[in-house]
Short mmCIF file of C-alpha atoms in Angstrom, two decimals:
data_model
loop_
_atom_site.label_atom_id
_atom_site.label_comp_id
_atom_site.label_asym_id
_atom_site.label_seq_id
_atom_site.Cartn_x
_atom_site.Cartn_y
_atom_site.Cartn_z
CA UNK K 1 39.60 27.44 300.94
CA UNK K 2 36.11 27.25 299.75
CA UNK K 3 33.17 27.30 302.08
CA UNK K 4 29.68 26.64 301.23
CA UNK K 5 26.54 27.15 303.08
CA UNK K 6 23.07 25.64 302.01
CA UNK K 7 19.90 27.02 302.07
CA UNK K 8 20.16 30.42 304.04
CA UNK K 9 19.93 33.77 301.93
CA UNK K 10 20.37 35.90 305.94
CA UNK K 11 23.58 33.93 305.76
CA UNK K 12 24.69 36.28 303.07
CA UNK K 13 26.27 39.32 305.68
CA UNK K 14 27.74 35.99 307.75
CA UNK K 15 29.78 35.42 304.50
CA UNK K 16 30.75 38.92 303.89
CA UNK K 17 32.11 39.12 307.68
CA UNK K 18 34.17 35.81 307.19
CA UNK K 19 36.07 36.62 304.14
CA UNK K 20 36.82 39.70 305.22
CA UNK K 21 38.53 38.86 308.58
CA UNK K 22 39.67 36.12 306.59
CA UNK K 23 41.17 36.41 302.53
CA UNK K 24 42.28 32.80 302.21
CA UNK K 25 38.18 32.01 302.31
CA UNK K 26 35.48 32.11 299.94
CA UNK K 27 32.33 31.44 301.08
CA UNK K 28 29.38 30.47 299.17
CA UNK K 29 25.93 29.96 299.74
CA UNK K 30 22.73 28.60 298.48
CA UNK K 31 19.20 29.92 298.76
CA UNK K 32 15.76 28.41 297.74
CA UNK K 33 13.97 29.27 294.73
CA UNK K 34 12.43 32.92 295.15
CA UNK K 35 14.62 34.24 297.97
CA UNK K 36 16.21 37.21 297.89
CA UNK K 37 19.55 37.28 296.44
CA UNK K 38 22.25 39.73 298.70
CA UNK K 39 25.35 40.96 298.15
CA UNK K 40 28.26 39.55 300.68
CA UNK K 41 28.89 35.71 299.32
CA UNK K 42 31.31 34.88 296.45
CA UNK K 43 28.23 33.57 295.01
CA UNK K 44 24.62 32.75 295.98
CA UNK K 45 23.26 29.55 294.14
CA UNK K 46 19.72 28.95 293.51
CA UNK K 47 18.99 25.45 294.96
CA UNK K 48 16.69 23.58 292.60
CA UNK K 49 13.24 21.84 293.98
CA UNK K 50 14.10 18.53 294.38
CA UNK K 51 13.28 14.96 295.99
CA UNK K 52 16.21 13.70 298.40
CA UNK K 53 18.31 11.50 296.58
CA UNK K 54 17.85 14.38 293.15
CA UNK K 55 19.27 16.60 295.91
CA UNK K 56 22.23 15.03 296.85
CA UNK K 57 23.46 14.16 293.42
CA UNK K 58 22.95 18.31 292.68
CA UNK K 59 25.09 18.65 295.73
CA UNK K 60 27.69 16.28 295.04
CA UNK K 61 27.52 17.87 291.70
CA UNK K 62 28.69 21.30 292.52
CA UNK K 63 31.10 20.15 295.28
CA UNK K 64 32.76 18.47 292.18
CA UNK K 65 32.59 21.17 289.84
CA UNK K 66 33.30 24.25 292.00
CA UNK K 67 35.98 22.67 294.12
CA UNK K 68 34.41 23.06 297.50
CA UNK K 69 36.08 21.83 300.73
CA UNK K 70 33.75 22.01 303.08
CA UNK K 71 29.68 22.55 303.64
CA UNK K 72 28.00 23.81 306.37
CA UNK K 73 24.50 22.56 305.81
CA UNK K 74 22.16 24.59 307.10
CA UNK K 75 19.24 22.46 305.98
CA UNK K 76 18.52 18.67 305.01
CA UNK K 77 21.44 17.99 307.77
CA UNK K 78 20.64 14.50 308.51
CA UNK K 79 20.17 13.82 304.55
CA UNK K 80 23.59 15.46 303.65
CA UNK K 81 25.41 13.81 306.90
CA UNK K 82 24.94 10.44 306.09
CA UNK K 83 25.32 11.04 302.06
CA UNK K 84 28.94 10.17 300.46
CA UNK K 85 30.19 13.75 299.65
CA UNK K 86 33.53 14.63 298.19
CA UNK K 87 34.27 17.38 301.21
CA UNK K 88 34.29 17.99 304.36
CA UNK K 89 31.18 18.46 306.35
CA UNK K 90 30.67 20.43 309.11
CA UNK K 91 27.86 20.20 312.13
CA UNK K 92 27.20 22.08 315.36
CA UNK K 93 26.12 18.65 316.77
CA UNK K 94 25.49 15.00 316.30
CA UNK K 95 22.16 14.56 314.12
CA UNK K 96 20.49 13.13 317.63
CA UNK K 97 21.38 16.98 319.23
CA UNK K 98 20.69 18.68 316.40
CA UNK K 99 17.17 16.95 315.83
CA UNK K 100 16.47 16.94 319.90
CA UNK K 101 17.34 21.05 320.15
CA UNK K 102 14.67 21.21 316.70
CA UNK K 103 12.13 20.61 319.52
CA UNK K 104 11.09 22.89 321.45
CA UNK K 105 9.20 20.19 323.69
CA UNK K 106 12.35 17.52 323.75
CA UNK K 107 14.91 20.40 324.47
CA UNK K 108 12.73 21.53 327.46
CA UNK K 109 12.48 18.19 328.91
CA UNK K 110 16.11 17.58 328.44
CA UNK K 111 16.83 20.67 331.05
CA UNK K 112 14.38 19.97 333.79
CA UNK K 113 15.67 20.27 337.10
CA UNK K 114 17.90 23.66 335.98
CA UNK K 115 17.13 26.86 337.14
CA UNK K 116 16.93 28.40 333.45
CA UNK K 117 13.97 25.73 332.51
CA UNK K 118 11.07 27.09 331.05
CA UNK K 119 7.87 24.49 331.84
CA UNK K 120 6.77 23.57 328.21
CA UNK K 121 3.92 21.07 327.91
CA UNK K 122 3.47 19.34 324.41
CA UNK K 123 -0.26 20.11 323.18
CA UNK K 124 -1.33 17.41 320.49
CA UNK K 125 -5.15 18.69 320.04
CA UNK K 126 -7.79 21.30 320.53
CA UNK K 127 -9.33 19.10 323.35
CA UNK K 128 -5.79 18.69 324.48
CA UNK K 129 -5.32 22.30 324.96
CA UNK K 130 -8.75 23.27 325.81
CA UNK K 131 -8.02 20.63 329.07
CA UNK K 132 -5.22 21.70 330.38
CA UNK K 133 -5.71 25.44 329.59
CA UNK K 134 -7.37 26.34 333.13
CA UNK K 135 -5.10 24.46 335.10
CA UNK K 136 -2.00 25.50 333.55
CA UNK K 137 -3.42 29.67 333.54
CA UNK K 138 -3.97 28.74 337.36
CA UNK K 139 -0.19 28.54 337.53
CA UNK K 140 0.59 31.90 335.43
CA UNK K 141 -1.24 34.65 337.71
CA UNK K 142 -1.88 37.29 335.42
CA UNK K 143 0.63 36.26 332.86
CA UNK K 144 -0.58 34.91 329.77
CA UNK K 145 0.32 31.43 328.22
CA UNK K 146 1.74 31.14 325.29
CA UNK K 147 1.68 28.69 322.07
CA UNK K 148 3.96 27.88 319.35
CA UNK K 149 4.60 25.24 316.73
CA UNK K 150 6.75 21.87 318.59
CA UNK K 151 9.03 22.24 315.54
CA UNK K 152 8.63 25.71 313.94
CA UNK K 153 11.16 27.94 313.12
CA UNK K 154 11.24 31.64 312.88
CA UNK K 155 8.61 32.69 315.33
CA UNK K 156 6.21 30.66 312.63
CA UNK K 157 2.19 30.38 314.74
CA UNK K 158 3.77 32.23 318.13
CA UNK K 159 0.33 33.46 319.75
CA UNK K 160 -0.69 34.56 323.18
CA UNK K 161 -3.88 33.12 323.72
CA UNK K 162 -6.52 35.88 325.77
CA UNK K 163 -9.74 36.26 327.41
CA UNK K 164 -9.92 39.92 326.34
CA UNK K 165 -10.71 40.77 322.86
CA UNK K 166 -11.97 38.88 320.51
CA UNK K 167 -10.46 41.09 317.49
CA UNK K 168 -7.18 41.69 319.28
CA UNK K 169 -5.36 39.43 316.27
CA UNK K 170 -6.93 41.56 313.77
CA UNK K 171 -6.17 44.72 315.40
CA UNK K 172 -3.02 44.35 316.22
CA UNK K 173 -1.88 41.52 314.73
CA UNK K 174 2.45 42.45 315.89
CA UNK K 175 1.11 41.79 319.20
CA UNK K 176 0.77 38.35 318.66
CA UNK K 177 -2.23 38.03 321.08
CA UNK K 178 -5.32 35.57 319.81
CA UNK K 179 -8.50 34.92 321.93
CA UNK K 180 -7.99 31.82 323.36
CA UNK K 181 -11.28 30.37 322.01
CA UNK K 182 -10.98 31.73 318.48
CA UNK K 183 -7.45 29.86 318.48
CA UNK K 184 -9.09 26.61 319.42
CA UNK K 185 -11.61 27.28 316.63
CA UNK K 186 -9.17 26.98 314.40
CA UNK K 187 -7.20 24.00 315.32
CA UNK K 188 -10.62 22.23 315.54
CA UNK K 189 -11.25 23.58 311.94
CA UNK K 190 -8.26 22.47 310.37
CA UNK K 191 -8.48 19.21 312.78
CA UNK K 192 -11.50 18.26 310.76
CA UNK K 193 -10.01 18.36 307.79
CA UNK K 194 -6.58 17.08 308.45
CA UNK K 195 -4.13 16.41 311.66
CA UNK K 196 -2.55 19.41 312.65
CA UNK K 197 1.38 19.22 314.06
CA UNK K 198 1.87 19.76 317.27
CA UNK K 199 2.07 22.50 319.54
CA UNK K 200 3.98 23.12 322.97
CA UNK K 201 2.53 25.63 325.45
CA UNK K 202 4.13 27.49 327.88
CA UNK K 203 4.23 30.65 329.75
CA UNK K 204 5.01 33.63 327.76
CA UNK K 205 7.72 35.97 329.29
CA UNK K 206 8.00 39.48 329.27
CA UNK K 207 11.70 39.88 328.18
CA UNK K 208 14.05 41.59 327.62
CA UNK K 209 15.77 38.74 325.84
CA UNK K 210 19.27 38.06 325.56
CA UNK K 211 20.97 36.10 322.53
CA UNK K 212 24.37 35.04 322.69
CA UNK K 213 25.89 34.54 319.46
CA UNK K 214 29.06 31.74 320.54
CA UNK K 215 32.04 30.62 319.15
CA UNK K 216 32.46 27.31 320.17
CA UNK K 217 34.79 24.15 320.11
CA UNK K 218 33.79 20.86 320.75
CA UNK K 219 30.93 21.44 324.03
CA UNK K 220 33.55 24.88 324.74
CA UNK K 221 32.73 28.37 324.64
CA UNK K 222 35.71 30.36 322.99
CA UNK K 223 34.28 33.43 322.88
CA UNK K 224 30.35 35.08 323.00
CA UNK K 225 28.36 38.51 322.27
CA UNK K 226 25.31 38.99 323.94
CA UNK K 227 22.74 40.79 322.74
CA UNK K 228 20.14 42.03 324.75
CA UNK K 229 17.13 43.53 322.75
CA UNK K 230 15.72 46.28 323.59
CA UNK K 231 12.19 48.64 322.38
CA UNK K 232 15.10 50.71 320.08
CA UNK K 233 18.16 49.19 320.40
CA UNK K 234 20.52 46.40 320.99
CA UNK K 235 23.54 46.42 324.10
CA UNK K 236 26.39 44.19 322.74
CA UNK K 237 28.61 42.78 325.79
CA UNK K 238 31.18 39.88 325.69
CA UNK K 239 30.75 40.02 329.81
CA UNK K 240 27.32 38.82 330.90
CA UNK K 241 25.91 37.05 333.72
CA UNK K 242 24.32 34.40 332.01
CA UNK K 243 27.69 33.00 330.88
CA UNK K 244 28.08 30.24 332.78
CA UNK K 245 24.84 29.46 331.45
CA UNK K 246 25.60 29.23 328.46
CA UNK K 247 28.76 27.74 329.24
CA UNK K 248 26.44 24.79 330.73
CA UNK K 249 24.15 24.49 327.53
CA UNK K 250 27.16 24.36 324.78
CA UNK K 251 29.13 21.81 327.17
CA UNK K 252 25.94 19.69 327.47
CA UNK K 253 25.01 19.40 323.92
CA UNK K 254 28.71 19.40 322.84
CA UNK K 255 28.01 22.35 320.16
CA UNK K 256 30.52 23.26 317.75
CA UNK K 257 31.10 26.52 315.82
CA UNK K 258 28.69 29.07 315.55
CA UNK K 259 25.03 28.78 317.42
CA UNK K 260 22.62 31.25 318.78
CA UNK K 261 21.64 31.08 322.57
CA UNK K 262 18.10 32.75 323.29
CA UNK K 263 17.18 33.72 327.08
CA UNK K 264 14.44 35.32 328.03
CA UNK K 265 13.54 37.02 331.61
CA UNK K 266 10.28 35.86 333.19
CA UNK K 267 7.91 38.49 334.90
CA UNK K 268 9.79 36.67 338.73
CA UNK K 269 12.79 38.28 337.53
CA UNK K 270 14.30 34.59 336.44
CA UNK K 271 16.33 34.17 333.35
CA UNK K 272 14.74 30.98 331.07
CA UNK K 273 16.60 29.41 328.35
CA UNK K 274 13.89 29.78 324.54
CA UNK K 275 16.30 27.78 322.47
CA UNK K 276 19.43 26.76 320.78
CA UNK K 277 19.37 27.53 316.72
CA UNK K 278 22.12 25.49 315.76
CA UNK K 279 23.38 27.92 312.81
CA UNK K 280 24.70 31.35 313.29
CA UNK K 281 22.10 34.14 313.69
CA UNK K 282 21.43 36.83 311.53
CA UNK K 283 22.53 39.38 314.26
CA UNK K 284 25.68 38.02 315.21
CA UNK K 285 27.07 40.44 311.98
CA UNK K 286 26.62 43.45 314.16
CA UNK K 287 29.69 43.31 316.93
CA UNK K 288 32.16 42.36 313.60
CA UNK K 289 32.65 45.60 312.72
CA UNK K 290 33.35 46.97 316.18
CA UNK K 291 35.72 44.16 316.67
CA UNK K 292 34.21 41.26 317.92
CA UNK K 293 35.72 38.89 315.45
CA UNK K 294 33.34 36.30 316.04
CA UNK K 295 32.42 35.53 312.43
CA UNK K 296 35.81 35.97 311.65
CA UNK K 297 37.43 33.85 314.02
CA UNK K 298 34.96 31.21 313.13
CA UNK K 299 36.44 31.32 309.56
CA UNK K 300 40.09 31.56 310.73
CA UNK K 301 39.48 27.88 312.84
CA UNK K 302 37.79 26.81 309.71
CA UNK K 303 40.74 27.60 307.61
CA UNK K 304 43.51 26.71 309.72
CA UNK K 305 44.68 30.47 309.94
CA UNK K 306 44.18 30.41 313.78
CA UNK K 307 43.43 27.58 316.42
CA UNK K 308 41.70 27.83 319.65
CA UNK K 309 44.72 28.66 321.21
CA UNK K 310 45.25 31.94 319.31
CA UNK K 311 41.82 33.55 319.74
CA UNK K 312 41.43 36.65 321.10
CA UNK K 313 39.29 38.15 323.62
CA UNK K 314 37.48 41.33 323.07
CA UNK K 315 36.34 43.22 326.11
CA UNK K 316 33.04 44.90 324.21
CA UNK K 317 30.08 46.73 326.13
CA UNK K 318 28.02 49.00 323.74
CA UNK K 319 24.67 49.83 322.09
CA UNK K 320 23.91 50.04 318.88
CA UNK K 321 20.75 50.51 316.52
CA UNK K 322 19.88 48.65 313.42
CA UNK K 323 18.44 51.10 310.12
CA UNK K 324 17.08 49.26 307.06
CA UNK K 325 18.16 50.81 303.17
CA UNK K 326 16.67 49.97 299.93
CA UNK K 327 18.51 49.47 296.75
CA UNK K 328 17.53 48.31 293.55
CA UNK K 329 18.24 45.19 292.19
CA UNK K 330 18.08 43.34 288.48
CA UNK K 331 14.82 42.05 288.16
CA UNK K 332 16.49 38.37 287.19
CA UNK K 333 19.70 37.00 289.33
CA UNK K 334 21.83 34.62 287.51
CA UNK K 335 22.41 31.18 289.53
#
């Protein structure tokens, strides 16, 4: 069986973890022009620049010629879920979930009323946040509030706005703390030129955090590692307390296959649900080779080499700590 993935060169260990658990599969992905290319896929494809319907006659194109069955789109979901394709397509969600968990202001209403809820107000301009910026800090204590991007990705504008320094973005710019004026500077600056997208702002929380990577079926958990990050390290457990909430977020937004769960503890000693990335996270690798089988498990429903029925349960409670390496690679990669 071939599997292909779109648009995700961290998806690259994923693969490697799947066809190894599983030999029947060959997994595939695509990356964006001027990614990096990794080792772990049966082959990485560079995806061309293109408009939308360009785009799904490439991808009907190499479906066809490379004899793919199915394609977990990582990206463009809505465009390649309602486009004829000859395979199979596979989603976490209907396009309505997937779009509403995309934002981060939708998602939080959706959960009001549960104890995990974060408060997340939407923040449209810089005399929108500079208005409800003293009531809403009246509500934090000492904490600090916190702004992000409605519908960024990847930690992409994350600041906690200050009254200290004015510098302290400058100085220490991996602490992600901006002086609250200085921030509204900018979105006035950039307001005056063009309309900016909008933000949500809530309050920020201490941590640790906890991701569960889950296997699920249908709005069913099958099986989960959590991940609590630590300063140094990472404790892997397929026990946690915050199952059953978990349990309660992939029932209600019927998820299926492999998503990432982030909690987050708040400075009361509360748990608070971040998100739900729809797509498998980059860390979820780590517990395969100490036998969580997630990944691999994932391919083996996938394939029809095991069902829900047949999965296994591993009873896992470790740490572990990540290293980076350096190799050298061709200065060109083939597509």
């Amino acid at each position: 069986m071939r599997l292909w993935f779109n648009r995700g060169f961290s998806l690259a260990p994923i693969a490697k973890a799947m066809m190894a658990a599983d030999p029947s599969l060959e997994v595939i992905i695509s990356v964006a022009p001027n990614m990096p290319v990794y080792a772990g896929p049966k082959e990485t494809w560079i995806e061309p620049s293109l408009d939308d319907e360009a785009y799904v006659r490439w991808v009907r194109k190499q479906i066809i010629d490379n004899k793919i069955d199915l394609l977990i789109p990582t990206r463009r979901r809505k465009l390649l879920a309602g486009a004829d394709l000859p395979c199979a397509i596979h989603l976490p969600a209907n396009i309505a979930t997937i779009e509403l968990l995309e934002d981060k202001y939708a998602f939080a209403n959706a959960l009001v009323g549960e104890g995990f809820h974060l408060q997340t107000l939407n923040v449209e301009s810089a005399a929108n946040l500079e208005e409800m910026l003293p009531k809403f800090q009246a509500t934090l204590g000492d904490n600090l509030p916190c702004l992000k991007p409605r519908l960024g990705v990847n930690g992409h504008g994350f600041w906690k706005l200050t009254k200290g320094s004015a510098l302290s973005h400058i100085m220490n710019p991996d602490a992600r703390t901006m002086h609250q004026d200085l921030f509204l500077a900018a979105m006035r600056a950039q307001e005056a030129k063009s309309p900016i997208p909008p933000f949500v702002l809530m309050e920020y929380l201490p941590g640790p955090e906890v991701s569960f990577d889950v296997l699920c079926d249908l709005g069913t958990i099958l099986k989960f590692v959590a991940r609590t990050k630590e300063a140094s390290h990472q404790r892997l457990q397929t026990s946690h307390p915050l199952e059953s909430a978990a349990r309660s977020l992939v029932a209600r937004f019927c998820l299926h296959g492999v998503v990432n769960i982030q909690f987050r503890k708040a400075k009361n000693g509360s748990w608070k649900v971040l998100e739900i990335n729809t797509r498998p996270a980059g860390g979820s690798v780590y517990g395969e080779e100490f036998g969580s089988s997630l990944l691999g498990d994932w391919g083996g429903l996938l394939s029809g080499r095991l069902t829900r029925e047949t999965i296994q349960l591993p009873d896992l409670d470790f740490k572990i700590k990540t290293t980076a390496t350096i190799s050298l690679y061709p200065e060109s990669q083939s597509s």
